[in-house]
PDB file of C-alpha atoms in Angstrom:
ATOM      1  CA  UNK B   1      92.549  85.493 122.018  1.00  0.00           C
ATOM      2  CA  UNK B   2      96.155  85.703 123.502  1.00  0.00           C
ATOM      3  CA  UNK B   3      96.876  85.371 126.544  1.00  0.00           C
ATOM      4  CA  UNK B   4      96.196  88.568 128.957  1.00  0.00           C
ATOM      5  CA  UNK B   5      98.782  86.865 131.687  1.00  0.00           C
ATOM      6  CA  UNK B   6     102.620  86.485 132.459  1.00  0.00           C
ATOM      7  CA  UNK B   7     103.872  83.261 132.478  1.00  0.00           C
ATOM      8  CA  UNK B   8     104.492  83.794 135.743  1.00  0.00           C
ATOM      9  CA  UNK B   9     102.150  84.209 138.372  1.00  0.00           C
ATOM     10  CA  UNK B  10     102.335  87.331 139.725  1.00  0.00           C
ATOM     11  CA  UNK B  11     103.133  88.528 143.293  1.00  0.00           C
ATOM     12  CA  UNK B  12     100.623  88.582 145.870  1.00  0.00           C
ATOM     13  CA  UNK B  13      98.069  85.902 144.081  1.00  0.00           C
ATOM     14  CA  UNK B  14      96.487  83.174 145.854  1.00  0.00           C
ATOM     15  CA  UNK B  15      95.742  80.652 142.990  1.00  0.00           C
ATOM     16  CA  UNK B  16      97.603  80.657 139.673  1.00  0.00           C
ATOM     17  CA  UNK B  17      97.254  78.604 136.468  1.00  0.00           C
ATOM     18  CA  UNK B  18      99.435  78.706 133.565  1.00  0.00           C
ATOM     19  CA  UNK B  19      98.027  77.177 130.164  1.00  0.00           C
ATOM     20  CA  UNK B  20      95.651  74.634 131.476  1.00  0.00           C
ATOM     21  CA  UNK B  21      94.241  71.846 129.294  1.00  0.00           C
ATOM     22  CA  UNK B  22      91.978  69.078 130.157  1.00  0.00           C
ATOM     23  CA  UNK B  23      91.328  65.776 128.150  1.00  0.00           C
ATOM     24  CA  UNK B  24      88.133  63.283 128.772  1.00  0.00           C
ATOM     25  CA  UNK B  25      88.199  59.827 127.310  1.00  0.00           C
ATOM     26  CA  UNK B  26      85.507  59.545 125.094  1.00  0.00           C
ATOM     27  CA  UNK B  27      83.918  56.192 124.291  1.00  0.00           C
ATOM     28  CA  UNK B  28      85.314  54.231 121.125  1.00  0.00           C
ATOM     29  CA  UNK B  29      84.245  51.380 119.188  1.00  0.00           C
ATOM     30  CA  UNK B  30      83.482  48.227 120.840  1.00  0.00           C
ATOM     31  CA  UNK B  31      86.566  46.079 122.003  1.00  0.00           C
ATOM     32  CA  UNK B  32      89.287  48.974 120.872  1.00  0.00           C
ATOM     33  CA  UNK B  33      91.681  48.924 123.918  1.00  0.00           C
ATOM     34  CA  UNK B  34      93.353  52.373 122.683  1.00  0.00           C
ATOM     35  CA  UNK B  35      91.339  54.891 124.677  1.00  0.00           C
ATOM     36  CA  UNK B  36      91.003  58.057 122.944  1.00  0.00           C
ATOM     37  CA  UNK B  37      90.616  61.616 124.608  1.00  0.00           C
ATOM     38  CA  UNK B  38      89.140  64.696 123.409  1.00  0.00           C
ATOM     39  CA  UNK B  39      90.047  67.845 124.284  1.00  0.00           C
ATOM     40  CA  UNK B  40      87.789  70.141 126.542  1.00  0.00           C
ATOM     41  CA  UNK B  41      89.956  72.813 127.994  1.00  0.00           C
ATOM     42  CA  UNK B  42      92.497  74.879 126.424  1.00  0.00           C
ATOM     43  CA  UNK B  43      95.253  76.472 127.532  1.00  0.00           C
ATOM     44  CA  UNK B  44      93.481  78.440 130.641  1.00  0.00           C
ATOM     45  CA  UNK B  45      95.279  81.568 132.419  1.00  0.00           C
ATOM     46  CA  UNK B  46      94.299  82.488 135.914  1.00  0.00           C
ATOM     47  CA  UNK B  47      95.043  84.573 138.802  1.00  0.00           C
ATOM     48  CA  UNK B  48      93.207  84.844 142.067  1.00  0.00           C
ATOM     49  CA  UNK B  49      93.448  87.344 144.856  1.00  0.00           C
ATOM     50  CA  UNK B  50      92.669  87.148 148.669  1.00  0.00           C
ATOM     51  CA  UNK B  51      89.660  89.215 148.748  1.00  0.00           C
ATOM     52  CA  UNK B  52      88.740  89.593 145.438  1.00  0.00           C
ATOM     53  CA  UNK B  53      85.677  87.686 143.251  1.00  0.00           C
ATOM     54  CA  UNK B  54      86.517  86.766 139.895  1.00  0.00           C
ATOM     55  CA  UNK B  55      83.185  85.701 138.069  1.00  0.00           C
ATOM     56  CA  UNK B  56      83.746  83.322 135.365  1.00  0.00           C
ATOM     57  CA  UNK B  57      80.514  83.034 132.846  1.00  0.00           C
ATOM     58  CA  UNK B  58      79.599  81.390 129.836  1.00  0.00           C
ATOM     59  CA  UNK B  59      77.056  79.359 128.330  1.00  0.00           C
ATOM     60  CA  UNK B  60      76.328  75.336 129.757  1.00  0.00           C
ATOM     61  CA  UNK B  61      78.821  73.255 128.726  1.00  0.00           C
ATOM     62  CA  UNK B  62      81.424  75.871 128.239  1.00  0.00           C
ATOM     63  CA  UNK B  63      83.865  74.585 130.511  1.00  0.00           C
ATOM     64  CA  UNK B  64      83.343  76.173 133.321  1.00  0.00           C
ATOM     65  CA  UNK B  65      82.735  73.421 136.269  1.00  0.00           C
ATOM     66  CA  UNK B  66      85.613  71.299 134.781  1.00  0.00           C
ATOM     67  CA  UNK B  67      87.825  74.388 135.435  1.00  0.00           C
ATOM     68  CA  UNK B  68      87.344  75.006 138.760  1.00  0.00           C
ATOM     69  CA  UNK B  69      87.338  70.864 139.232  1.00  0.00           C
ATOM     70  CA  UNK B  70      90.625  70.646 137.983  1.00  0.00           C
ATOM     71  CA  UNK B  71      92.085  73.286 139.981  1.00  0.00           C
ATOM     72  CA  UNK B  72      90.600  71.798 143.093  1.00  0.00           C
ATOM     73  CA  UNK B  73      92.708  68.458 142.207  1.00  0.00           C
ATOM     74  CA  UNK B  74      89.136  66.287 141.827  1.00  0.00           C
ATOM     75  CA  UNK B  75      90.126  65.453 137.282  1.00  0.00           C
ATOM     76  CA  UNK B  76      92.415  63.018 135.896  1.00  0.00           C
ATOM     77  CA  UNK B  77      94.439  63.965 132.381  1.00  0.00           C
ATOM     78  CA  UNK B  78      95.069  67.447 133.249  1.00  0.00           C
ATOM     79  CA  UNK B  79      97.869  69.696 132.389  1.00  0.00           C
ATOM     80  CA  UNK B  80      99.414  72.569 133.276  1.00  0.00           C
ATOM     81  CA  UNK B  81     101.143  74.583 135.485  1.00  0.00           C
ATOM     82  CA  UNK B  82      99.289  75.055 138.605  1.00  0.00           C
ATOM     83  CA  UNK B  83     100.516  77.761 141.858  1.00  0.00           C
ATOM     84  CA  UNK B  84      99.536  78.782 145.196  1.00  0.00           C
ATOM     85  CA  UNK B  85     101.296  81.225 146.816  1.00  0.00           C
ATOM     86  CA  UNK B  86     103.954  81.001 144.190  1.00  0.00           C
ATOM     87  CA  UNK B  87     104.531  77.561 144.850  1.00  0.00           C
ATOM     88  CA  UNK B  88     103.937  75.158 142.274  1.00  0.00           C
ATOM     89  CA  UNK B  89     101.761  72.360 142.838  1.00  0.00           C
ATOM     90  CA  UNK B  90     100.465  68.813 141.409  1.00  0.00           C
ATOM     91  CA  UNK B  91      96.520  68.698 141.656  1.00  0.00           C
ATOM     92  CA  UNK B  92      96.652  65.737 141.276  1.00  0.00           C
ATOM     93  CA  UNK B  93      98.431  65.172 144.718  1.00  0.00           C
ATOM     94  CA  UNK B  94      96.891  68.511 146.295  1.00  0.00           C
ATOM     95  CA  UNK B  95      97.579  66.775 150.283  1.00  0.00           C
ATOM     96  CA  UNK B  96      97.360  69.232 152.852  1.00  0.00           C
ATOM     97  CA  UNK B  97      96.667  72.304 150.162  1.00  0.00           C
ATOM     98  CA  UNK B  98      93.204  70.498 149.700  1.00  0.00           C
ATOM     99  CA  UNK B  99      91.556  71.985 152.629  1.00  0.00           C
ATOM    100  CA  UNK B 100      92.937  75.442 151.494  1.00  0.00           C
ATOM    101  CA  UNK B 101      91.411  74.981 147.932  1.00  0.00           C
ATOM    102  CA  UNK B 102      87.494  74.518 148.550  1.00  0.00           C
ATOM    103  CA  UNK B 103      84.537  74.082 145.734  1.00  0.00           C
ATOM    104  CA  UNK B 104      81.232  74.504 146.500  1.00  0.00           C
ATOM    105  CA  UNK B 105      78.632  72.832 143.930  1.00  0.00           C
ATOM    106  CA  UNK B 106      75.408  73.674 142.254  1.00  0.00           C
ATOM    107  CA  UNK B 107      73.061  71.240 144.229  1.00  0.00           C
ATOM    108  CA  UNK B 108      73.280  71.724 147.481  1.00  0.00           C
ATOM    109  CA  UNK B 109      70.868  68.893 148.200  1.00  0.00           C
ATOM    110  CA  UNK B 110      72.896  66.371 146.555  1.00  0.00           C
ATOM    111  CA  UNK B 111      76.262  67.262 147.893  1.00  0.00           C
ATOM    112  CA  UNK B 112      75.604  66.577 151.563  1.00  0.00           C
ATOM    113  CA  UNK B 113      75.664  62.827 152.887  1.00  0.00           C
ATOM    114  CA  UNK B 114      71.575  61.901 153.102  1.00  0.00           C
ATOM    115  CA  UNK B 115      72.478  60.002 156.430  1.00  0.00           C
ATOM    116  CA  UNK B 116      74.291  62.312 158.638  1.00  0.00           C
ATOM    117  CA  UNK B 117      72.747  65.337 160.207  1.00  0.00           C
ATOM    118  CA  UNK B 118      73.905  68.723 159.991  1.00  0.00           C
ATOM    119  CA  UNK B 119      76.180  68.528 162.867  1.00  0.00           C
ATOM    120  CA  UNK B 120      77.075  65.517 161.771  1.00  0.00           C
ATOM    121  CA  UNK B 121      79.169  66.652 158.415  1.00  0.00           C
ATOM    122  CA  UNK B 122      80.801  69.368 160.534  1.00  0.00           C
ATOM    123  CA  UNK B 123      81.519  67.245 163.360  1.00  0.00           C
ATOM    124  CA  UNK B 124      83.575  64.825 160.510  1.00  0.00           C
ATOM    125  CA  UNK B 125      85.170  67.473 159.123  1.00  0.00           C
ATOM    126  CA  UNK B 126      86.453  69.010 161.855  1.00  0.00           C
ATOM    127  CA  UNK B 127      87.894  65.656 163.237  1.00  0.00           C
ATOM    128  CA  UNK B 128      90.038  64.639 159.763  1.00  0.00           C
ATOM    129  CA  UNK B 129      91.627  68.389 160.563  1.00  0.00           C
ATOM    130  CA  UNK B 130      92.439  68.745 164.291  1.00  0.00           C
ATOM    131  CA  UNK B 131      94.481  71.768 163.840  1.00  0.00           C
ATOM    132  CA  UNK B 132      91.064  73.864 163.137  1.00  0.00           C
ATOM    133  CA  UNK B 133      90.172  75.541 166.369  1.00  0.00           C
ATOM    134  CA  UNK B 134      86.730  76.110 165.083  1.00  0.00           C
ATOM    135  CA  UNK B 135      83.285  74.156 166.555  1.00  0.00           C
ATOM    136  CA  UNK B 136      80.152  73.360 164.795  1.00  0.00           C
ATOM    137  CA  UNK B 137      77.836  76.412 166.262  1.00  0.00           C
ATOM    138  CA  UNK B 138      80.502  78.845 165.876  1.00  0.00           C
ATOM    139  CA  UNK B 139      80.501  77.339 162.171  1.00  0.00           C
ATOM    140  CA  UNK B 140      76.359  77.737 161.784  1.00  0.00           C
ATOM    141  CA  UNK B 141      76.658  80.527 163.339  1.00  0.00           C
ATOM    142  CA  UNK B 142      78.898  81.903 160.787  1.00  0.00           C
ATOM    143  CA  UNK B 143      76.081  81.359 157.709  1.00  0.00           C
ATOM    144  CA  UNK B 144      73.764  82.411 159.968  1.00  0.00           C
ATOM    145  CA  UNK B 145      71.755  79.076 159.869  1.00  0.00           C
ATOM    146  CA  UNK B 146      70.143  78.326 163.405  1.00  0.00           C
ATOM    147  CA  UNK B 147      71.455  75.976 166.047  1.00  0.00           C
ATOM    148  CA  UNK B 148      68.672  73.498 165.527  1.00  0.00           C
ATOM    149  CA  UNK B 149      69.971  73.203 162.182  1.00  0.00           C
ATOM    150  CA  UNK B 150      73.127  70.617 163.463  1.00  0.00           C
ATOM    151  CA  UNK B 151      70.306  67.898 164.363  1.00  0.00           C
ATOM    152  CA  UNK B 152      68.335  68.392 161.164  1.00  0.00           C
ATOM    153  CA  UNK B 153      69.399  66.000 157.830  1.00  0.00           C
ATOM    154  CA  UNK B 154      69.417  67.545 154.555  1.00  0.00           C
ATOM    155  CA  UNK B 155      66.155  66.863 153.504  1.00  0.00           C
ATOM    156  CA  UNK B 156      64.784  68.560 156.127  1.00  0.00           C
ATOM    157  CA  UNK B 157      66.162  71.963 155.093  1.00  0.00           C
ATOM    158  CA  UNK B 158      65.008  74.250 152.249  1.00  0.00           C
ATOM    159  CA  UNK B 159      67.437  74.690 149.228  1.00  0.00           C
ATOM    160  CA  UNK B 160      68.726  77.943 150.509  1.00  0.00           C
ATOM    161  CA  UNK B 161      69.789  76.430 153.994  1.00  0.00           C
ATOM    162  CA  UNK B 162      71.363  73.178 152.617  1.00  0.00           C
ATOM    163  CA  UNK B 163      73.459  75.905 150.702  1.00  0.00           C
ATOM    164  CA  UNK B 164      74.818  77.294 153.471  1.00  0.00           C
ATOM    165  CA  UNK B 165      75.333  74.330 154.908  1.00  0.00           C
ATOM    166  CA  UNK B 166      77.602  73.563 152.274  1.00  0.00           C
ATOM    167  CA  UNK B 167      79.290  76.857 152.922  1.00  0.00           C
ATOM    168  CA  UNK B 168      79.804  76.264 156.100  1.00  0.00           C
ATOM    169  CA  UNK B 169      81.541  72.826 155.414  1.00  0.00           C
ATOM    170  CA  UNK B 170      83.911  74.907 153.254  1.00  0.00           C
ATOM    171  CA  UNK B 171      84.933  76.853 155.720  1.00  0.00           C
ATOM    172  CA  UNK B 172      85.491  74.160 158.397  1.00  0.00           C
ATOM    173  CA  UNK B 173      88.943  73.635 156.711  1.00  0.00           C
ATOM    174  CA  UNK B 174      89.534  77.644 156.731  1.00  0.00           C
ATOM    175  CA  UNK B 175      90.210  78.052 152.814  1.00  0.00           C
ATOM    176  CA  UNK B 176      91.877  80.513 151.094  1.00  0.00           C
ATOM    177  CA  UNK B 177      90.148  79.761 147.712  1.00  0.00           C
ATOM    178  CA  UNK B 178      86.365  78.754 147.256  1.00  0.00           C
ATOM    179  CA  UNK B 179      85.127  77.612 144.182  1.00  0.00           C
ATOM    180  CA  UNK B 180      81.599  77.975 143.784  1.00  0.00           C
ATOM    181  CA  UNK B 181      79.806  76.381 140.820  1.00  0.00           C
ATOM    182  CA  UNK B 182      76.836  77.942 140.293  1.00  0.00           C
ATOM    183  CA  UNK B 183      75.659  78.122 143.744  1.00  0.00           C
ATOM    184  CA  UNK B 184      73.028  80.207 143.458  1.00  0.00           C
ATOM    185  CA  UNK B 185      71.371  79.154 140.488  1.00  0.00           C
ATOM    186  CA  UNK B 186      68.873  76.164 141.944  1.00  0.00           C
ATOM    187  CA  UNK B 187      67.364  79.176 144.406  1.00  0.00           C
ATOM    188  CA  UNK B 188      64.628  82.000 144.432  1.00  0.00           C
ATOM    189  CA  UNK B 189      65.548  85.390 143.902  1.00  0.00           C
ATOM    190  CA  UNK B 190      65.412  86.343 147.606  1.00  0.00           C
ATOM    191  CA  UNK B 191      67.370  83.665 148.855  1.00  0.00           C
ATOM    192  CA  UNK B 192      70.234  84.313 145.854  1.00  0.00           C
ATOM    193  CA  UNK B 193      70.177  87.830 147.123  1.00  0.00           C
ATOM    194  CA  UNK B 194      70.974  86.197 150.508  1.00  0.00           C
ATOM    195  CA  UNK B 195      73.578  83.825 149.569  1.00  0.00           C
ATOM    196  CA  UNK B 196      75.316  86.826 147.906  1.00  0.00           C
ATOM    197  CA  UNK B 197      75.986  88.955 151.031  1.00  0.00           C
ATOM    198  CA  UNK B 198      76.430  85.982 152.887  1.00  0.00           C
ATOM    199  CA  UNK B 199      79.609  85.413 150.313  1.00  0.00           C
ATOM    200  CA  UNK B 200      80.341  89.000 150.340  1.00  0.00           C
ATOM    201  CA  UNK B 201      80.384  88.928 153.948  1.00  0.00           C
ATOM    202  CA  UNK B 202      82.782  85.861 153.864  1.00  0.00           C
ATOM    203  CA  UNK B 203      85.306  87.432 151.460  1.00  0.00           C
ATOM    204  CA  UNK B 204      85.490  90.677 153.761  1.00  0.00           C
ATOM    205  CA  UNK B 205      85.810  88.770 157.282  1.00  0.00           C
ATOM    206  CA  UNK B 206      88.254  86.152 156.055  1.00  0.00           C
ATOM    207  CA  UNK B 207      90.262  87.838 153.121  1.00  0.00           C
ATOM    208  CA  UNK B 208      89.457  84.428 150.662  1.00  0.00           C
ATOM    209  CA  UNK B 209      89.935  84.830 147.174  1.00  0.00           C
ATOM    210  CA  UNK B 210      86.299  83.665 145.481  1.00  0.00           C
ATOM    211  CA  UNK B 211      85.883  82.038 141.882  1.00  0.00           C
ATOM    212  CA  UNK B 212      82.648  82.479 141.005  1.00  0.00           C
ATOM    213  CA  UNK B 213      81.064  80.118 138.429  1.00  0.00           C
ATOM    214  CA  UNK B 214      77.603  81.842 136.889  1.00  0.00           C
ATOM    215  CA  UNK B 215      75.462  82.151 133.507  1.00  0.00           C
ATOM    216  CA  UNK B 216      73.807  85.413 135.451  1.00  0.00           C
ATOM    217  CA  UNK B 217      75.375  88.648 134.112  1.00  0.00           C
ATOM    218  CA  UNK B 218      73.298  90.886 136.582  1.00  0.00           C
ATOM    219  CA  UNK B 219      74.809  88.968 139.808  1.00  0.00           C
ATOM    220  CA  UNK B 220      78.288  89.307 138.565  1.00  0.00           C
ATOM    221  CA  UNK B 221      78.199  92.971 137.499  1.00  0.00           C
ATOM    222  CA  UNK B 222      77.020  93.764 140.811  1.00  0.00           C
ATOM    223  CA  UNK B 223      79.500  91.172 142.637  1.00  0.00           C
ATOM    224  CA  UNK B 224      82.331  90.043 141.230  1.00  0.00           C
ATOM    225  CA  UNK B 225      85.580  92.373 140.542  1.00  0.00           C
ATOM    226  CA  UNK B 226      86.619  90.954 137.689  1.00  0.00           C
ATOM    227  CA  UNK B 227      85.065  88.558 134.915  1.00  0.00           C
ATOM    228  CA  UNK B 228      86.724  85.562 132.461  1.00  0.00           C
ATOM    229  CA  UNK B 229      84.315  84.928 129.792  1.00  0.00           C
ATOM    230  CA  UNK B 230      84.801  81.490 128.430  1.00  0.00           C
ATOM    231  CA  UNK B 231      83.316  79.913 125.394  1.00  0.00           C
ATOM    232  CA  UNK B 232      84.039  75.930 124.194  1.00  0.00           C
ATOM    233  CA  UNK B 233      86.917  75.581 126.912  1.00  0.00           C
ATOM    234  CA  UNK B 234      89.029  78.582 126.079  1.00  0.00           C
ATOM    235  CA  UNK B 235      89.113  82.324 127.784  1.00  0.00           C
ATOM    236  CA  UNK B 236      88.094  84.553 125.388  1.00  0.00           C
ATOM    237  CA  UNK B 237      88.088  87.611 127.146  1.00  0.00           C
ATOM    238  CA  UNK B 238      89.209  89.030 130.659  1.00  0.00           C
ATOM    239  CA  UNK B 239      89.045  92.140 132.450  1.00  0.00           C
ATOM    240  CA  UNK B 240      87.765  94.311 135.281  1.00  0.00           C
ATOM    241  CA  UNK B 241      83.382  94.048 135.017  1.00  0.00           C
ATOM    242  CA  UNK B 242      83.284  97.834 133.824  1.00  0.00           C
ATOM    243  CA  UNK B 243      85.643  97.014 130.893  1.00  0.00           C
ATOM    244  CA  UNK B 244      84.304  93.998 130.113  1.00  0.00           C
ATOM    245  CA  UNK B 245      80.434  95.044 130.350  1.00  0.00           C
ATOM    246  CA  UNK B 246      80.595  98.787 129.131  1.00  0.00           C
ATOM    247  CA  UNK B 247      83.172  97.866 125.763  1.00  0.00           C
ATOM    248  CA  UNK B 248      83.224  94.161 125.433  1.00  0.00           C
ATOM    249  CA  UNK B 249      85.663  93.330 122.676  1.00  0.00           C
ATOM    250  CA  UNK B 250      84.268  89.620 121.494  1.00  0.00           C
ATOM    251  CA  UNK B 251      81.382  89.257 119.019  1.00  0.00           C
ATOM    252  CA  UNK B 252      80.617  86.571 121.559  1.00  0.00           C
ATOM    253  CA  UNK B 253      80.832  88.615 124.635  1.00  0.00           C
ATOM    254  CA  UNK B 254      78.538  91.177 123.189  1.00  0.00           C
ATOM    255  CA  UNK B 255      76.199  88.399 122.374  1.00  0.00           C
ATOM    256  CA  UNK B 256      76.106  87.562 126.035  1.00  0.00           C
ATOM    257  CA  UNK B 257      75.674  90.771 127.175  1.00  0.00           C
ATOM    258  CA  UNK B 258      72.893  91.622 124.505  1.00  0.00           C
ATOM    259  CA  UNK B 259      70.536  88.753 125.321  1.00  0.00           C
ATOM    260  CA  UNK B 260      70.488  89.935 129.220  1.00  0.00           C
ATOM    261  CA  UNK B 261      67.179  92.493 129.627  1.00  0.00           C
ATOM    262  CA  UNK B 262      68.732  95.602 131.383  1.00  0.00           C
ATOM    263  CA  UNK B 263      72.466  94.867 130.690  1.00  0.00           C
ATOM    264  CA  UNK B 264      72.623  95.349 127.088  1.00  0.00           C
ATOM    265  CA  UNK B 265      71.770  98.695 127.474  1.00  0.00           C
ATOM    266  CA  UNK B 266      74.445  99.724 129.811  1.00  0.00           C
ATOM    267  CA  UNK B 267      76.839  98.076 127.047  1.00  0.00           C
ATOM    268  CA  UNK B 268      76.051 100.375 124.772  1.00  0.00           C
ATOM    269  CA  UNK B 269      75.856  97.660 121.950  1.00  0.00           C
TER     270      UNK B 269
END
């Protein structure tokens, strides 16, 4: 598929990425020194807009969490050209853009320090960036997790409240792009739902622009405004959810679509 982008990013975009490729050394024969890489990403176009979800979908291992890693500046051997605001940048030296490029991962559990409370994380967050005028209530407050939460550790919260702890880590820094990877996946149903128009909420109050990292069709057709469908490290097709759900043009696309009860009929294929 061809690219559906201008070189250039266009006006008013967030995030931008221009042709991105990433390489992983893979393991060779004992005592070779020449490391070898294979290639797992390939030549990846995107655009991201202040309050606006792009969902991007695909099977496991498709490429999708090393995409949003190397936009967030956290993989080696990547290239590319990379923008925010306009401005290029070097993810692999993000400095102070960092804290306005956020990712969120799958396990929430996992992804919190086992030894510091709740407050805690804030609390160190919130000190490595002075300029935030934003305290840790007003920051549980904003996912709607309860005060006692700041002297709980993450074991002692369910799944769906670790989450939003995470969340609310993000948006210590005060972001303008969250990655999430998956974020909703390791939940029930009910709390997914909750995550979801906590997120929505989120996007509305503070304008972010949201990539959206998911292998459920139903959450992003009733979520995201536009979808990237990738399949073994390369886009293969883009467009606004209608288009892309109602007359997907891929033979792998329509597979996608077909295997989901309920969504495969709306496709009409």
């Amino acid at each position: 598929m061809g690219s559906i982008y201008n070189l250039s990013p266009p006006r008013g975009a967030i995030l931008s990425v221009r042709n991105l490729s990433v390489f992983y050394p893979r393991k060779t024969k004992l005592f070779q020194r020449k490391v070898v890489f294979s290639q797992v990403l390939y030549g990846v176009d995107l655009d991201l807009f202040a309050g606006k979800v792009v969902a991007l979908v695909g099977e496991s291992g498709s490429g999708k969490s090393t995409l949003g890693e190397a936009i967030a500046g956290l993989l080696p051997n990547v290239r590319g050209d990379f923008y925010f605001r306009g401005t290029a940048y070097n993810p692999g030296r993000m400095g102070s853009l960092r804290k306005k490029i956020q990712i969120i991962f799958q396990d929430p559990l996992s992804a919190l320090h086992p030894r510091l409370t709740i407050g805690q994380t804030l609390t160190e967050v919130l000190k490595q960036h002075r300029s935030v005028s934003l305290s840790v209530s007003e920051l549980l407050d904003e996912v709607q997790l309860p005060s006692q939460a700041a002297g709980k550790y993450p074991h002692e919260l369910s799944g769906g409240q670790c989450q939003r702890a995470c969340i609310a880590r993000a948006l210590a820094v005060e972001p303008e792009v969250l990655i999430c990877d998956e974020i909703t996946s390791s939940l029930d149903v009910s709390i997914q739902a909750k995550i979801l128009n906590l997120m929505n909420r989120i996007i509305q109050q503070h304008g972010v622009a949201l990539l959206f990292m998911t292998h459920d069709l139903h959450t992003v057709h009733a979520f995201a405004d536009r979808v990237l469908v990738m399949h073994e490290g390369r886009i293969v097709e883009g467009g606004d959810v209608d288009q892309v759900f109602y007359h997907p043009r891929q033979p792998y696309t329509q597979s996608l679509i077909a295997a989901i009860p309920g969504i495969s009929g709306i496709s009409g294929i």
